[in-house]
Structure formats: structure tokens, C-alpha cells
mmCIF file of C-alpha atoms in Angstrom:
data_model
loop_
_atom_site.group_PDB
_atom_site.id
_atom_site.type_symbol
_atom_site.label_atom_id
_atom_site.label_comp_id
_atom_site.label_asym_id
_atom_site.label_seq_id
_atom_site.Cartn_x
_atom_site.Cartn_y
_atom_site.Cartn_z
ATOM 1 C CA MET A 1 -11.964 15.166 5.099
ATOM 2 C CA SER A 2 -14.477 15.651 7.791
ATOM 3 C CA GLU A 3 -13.850 14.406 11.206
ATOM 4 C CA SER A 4 -16.824 12.162 11.110
ATOM 5 C CA THR A 5 -15.699 10.278 8.013
ATOM 6 C CA GLU A 6 -13.642 7.235 8.865
ATOM 7 C CA GLN A 7 -10.507 6.595 6.622
ATOM 8 C CA LEU A 8 -10.676 3.555 4.396
ATOM 9 C CA GLU A 9 -7.929 0.968 5.156
ATOM 10 C CA VAL A 10 -5.872 -0.050 2.115
ATOM 11 C CA TRP A 11 -2.646 -1.867 1.420
ATOM 12 C CA CYS A 12 0.072 -0.916 -1.033
ATOM 13 C CA ALA A 13 3.230 -2.868 -1.948
ATOM 14 C CA GLY A 14 6.381 -1.885 -0.250
ATOM 15 C CA GLU A 15 7.021 -0.388 3.262
ATOM 16 C CA ASP A 16 5.262 2.857 2.752
ATOM 17 C CA TRP A 17 1.636 3.493 2.212
ATOM 18 C CA CYS A 18 1.093 4.706 -1.395
ATOM 19 C CA PRO A 19 -1.914 7.011 -1.845
ATOM 20 C CA VAL A 20 -1.838 6.925 -5.714
ATOM 21 C CA THR A 21 -1.637 3.121 -5.849
ATOM 22 C CA SER A 22 -4.362 2.709 -3.122
ATOM 23 C CA THR A 23 -6.775 5.138 -4.721
ATOM 24 C CA ALA A 24 -6.206 3.467 -8.152
ATOM 25 C CA THR A 25 -6.972 0.107 -6.510
ATOM 26 C CA LEU A 26 -10.272 1.410 -5.173
ATOM 27 C CA ILE A 27 -11.500 2.909 -8.408
ATOM 28 C CA GLY A 28 -9.342 1.345 -11.103
ATOM 29 C CA LYS A 29 -11.538 -1.383 -12.400
ATOM 30 C CA LYS A 30 -12.985 -0.823 -15.810
ATOM 31 C CA TRP A 31 -16.512 0.280 -14.926
ATOM 32 C CA HIS A 32 -15.915 1.647 -11.407
ATOM 33 C CA THR A 33 -15.296 5.259 -12.425
ATOM 34 C CA VAL A 34 -18.168 5.204 -14.839
ATOM 35 C CA ILE A 35 -20.568 4.045 -12.249
ATOM 36 C CA LEU A 36 -19.252 6.676 -9.771
ATOM 37 C CA HIS A 37 -19.507 9.311 -12.393
ATOM 38 C CA ARG A 38 -23.174 8.444 -13.193
ATOM 39 C CA LEU A 39 -24.155 8.485 -9.597
ATOM 40 C CA LEU A 40 -22.345 11.800 -9.048
ATOM 41 C CA ALA A 41 -24.286 13.199 -12.062
ATOM 42 C CA ASN A 42 -27.690 11.751 -11.290
ATOM 43 C CA GLY A 43 -27.869 11.014 -7.622
ATOM 44 C CA PRO A 44 -29.300 7.719 -6.257
ATOM 45 C CA LEU A 45 -30.426 5.336 -8.915
ATOM 46 C CA GLY A 46 -32.184 1.977 -9.105
ATOM 47 C CA PHE A 47 -30.340 -0.883 -10.775
ATOM 48 C CA ASN A 48 -32.062 -0.736 -14.120
ATOM 49 C CA ALA A 49 -31.746 3.107 -14.290
ATOM 50 C CA LEU A 50 -28.066 2.875 -13.399
ATOM 51 C CA LYS A 51 -27.540 0.091 -16.076
ATOM 52 C CA LYS A 52 -29.174 2.391 -18.666
ATOM 53 C CA GLU A 53 -27.063 5.448 -17.576
ATOM 54 C CA VAL A 54 -23.812 3.352 -17.664
ATOM 55 C CA GLY A 55 -24.619 1.768 -21.034
ATOM 56 C CA GLY A 56 -22.852 -1.255 -22.556
ATOM 57 C CA ILE A 57 -22.462 -3.019 -19.200
ATOM 58 C CA SER A 58 -24.138 -6.458 -18.603
ATOM 59 C CA SER A 59 -26.334 -6.995 -15.463
ATOM 60 C CA LYS A 60 -23.745 -9.452 -14.039
ATOM 61 C CA VAL A 61 -20.804 -7.018 -14.421
ATOM 62 C CA LEU A 62 -22.857 -4.102 -12.987
ATOM 63 C CA SER A 63 -24.041 -6.315 -10.137
ATOM 64 C CA ASP A 64 -20.420 -7.483 -9.370
ATOM 65 C CA SER A 65 -19.061 -3.983 -9.738
ATOM 66 C CA LEU A 66 -21.703 -2.554 -7.314
ATOM 67 C CA GLU A 67 -20.835 -5.262 -4.780
ATOM 68 C CA ASP A 68 -17.240 -4.344 -5.093
ATOM 69 C CA LEU A 69 -17.773 -0.572 -4.740
ATOM 70 C CA GLU A 70 -20.055 -1.371 -1.728
ATOM 71 C CA ALA A 71 -17.395 -3.515 -0.035
ATOM 72 C CA LYS A 72 -14.943 -0.635 -0.681
ATOM 73 C CA GLN A 73 -17.389 1.798 1.079
ATOM 74 C CA LEU A 74 -17.796 3.991 -1.967
ATOM 75 C CA VAL A 75 -21.450 2.966 -2.802
ATOM 76 C CA GLU A 76 -24.328 2.006 -0.633
ATOM 77 C CA ARG A 77 -27.340 -0.120 -1.433
ATOM 78 C CA SER A 78 -30.752 0.813 0.102
ATOM 79 C CA VAL A 79 -33.896 -1.163 0.002
ATOM 80 C CA ILE A 80 -36.836 1.256 -0.677
ATOM 81 C CA SER A 81 -40.070 0.056 1.045
ATOM 82 C CA GLU A 82 -42.443 0.729 -1.894
ATOM 83 C CA LYS A 83 -44.753 -1.692 -3.618
ATOM 84 C CA PRO A 84 -43.009 -3.297 -5.283
ATOM 85 C CA VAL A 85 -39.881 -3.190 -3.042
ATOM 86 C CA ARG A 86 -36.907 -1.693 -4.988
ATOM 87 C CA VAL A 87 -33.207 -1.212 -4.421
ATOM 88 C CA GLU A 88 -31.413 2.120 -4.916
ATOM 89 C CA TYR A 89 -27.635 2.821 -5.180
ATOM 90 C CA SER A 90 -26.076 5.954 -3.903
ATOM 91 C CA LEU A 91 -22.582 7.265 -3.059
ATOM 92 C CA THR A 92 -21.287 7.205 0.422
ATOM 93 C CA GLU A 93 -19.313 10.171 1.815
ATOM 94 C CA HIS A 94 -16.118 8.516 0.590
ATOM 95 C CA GLY A 95 -17.778 8.037 -2.884
ATOM 96 C CA LYS A 96 -18.845 11.629 -2.995
ATOM 97 C CA SER A 97 -15.428 12.763 -2.034
ATOM 98 C CA LEU A 98 -14.169 11.355 -5.290
ATOM 99 C CA GLU A 99 -16.024 14.025 -7.212
ATOM 100 C CA PRO A 100 -12.934 16.251 -7.952
ATOM 101 C CA VAL A 101 -10.980 13.209 -9.106
ATOM 102 C CA ILE A 102 -13.726 12.076 -11.476
ATOM 103 C CA GLN A 103 -14.272 15.638 -12.726
ATOM 104 C CA GLU A 104 -10.496 15.966 -13.507
ATOM 105 C CA MET A 105 -10.485 12.660 -15.292
ATOM 106 C CA ALA A 106 -13.440 13.888 -17.445
ATOM 107 C CA LYS A 107 -11.649 17.235 -18.239
ATOM 108 C CA TRP A 108 -8.485 15.406 -19.034
ATOM 109 C CA GLY A 109 -10.259 13.115 -21.406
ATOM 110 C CA GLN A 110 -12.066 15.951 -23.105
ATOM 111 C CA GLU A 111 -8.764 17.755 -23.669
ATOM 112 C CA HIS A 112 -6.641 14.770 -24.698
ATOM 113 C CA LEU A 113 -8.722 12.071 -26.236
ATOM 114 C CA THR A 114 -10.493 11.730 -29.688
ATOM 115 C CA ALA A 115 -13.339 9.444 -30.287
ATOM 116 C CA ALA A 116 -12.478 6.633 -32.721
ATOM 117 C CA ARG A 117 -15.124 7.902 -35.223
ATOM 118 C CA ASP A 118 -13.598 11.450 -35.153
ATOM 119 C CA LYS A 119 -10.137 10.025 -35.762
ATOM 120 C CA GLU A 120 -11.412 7.913 -38.740
ATOM 121 C CA SER A 121 -13.092 10.905 -40.353
ATOM 122 C CA SER A 122 -10.049 13.077 -39.991
ATOM 123 C CA ILE A 123 -7.960 10.395 -41.862
ATOM 124 C CA ALA A 124 -10.389 10.117 -44.792
#
């Protein structure tokens, strides 16, 4: 971690700080890792573009998830002074630093998970 990046404060049950539990708390909600993955893959995105990239998420859930990720210092919201004014979401340095974690999750999923439709066709 670079010296200029401030560490995030987290809490973990028990006496000792637990990095696995704390990291899971930061990114463990259903849509959080998908949002981070799409921002890693595409760079900064406006709300509607991000909603399209995520797919299957309601505007309310996306808005709440972005607020949560912003509060956790993983995503930042910028107002772009164009006409009309628009909002863009991008990853903070903390968010960008999760890239190897997200990539390993994707790799594991590709190696160990089968899509439901593939499973059904193999049963028939």
C-alpha cells in the first residue's frame, strides 16, 4: 500500500483485528463486488451506464450500494459540470487496490461454478 493511502478503519468481533472478516464486511454485500468489478473493467461510469453494466439491479439498490461503497471509501462520486450536469462514479485508491481480490474471485468462479442452464443441459 502506498504511503499516501490512509488505512480504512474497521471493526471485527473479538479482541484481535480480523482482516478477512473486515474485508468481507467492506465488499460482502450482494451487489458490491459486481459494482467494483464493473468499475474496474470500464473505468468511471455514470449512474445509468453503471446500472446497465451491472444488469438486474434496481435503481434504488444501486443508489444505496453506491452510497455504502462511497461511505466505505471504495467509490467516489463526482459531479461533472456539463450541460446537463451529470454524476460519475469511479473507484478510489482503496477500491482500485481490490482488483487482485476481484480478479481471483472471477477466476475461482470460472473454474468452479457452472451456470444453471449448463447444469440443466448436462442432466437432460
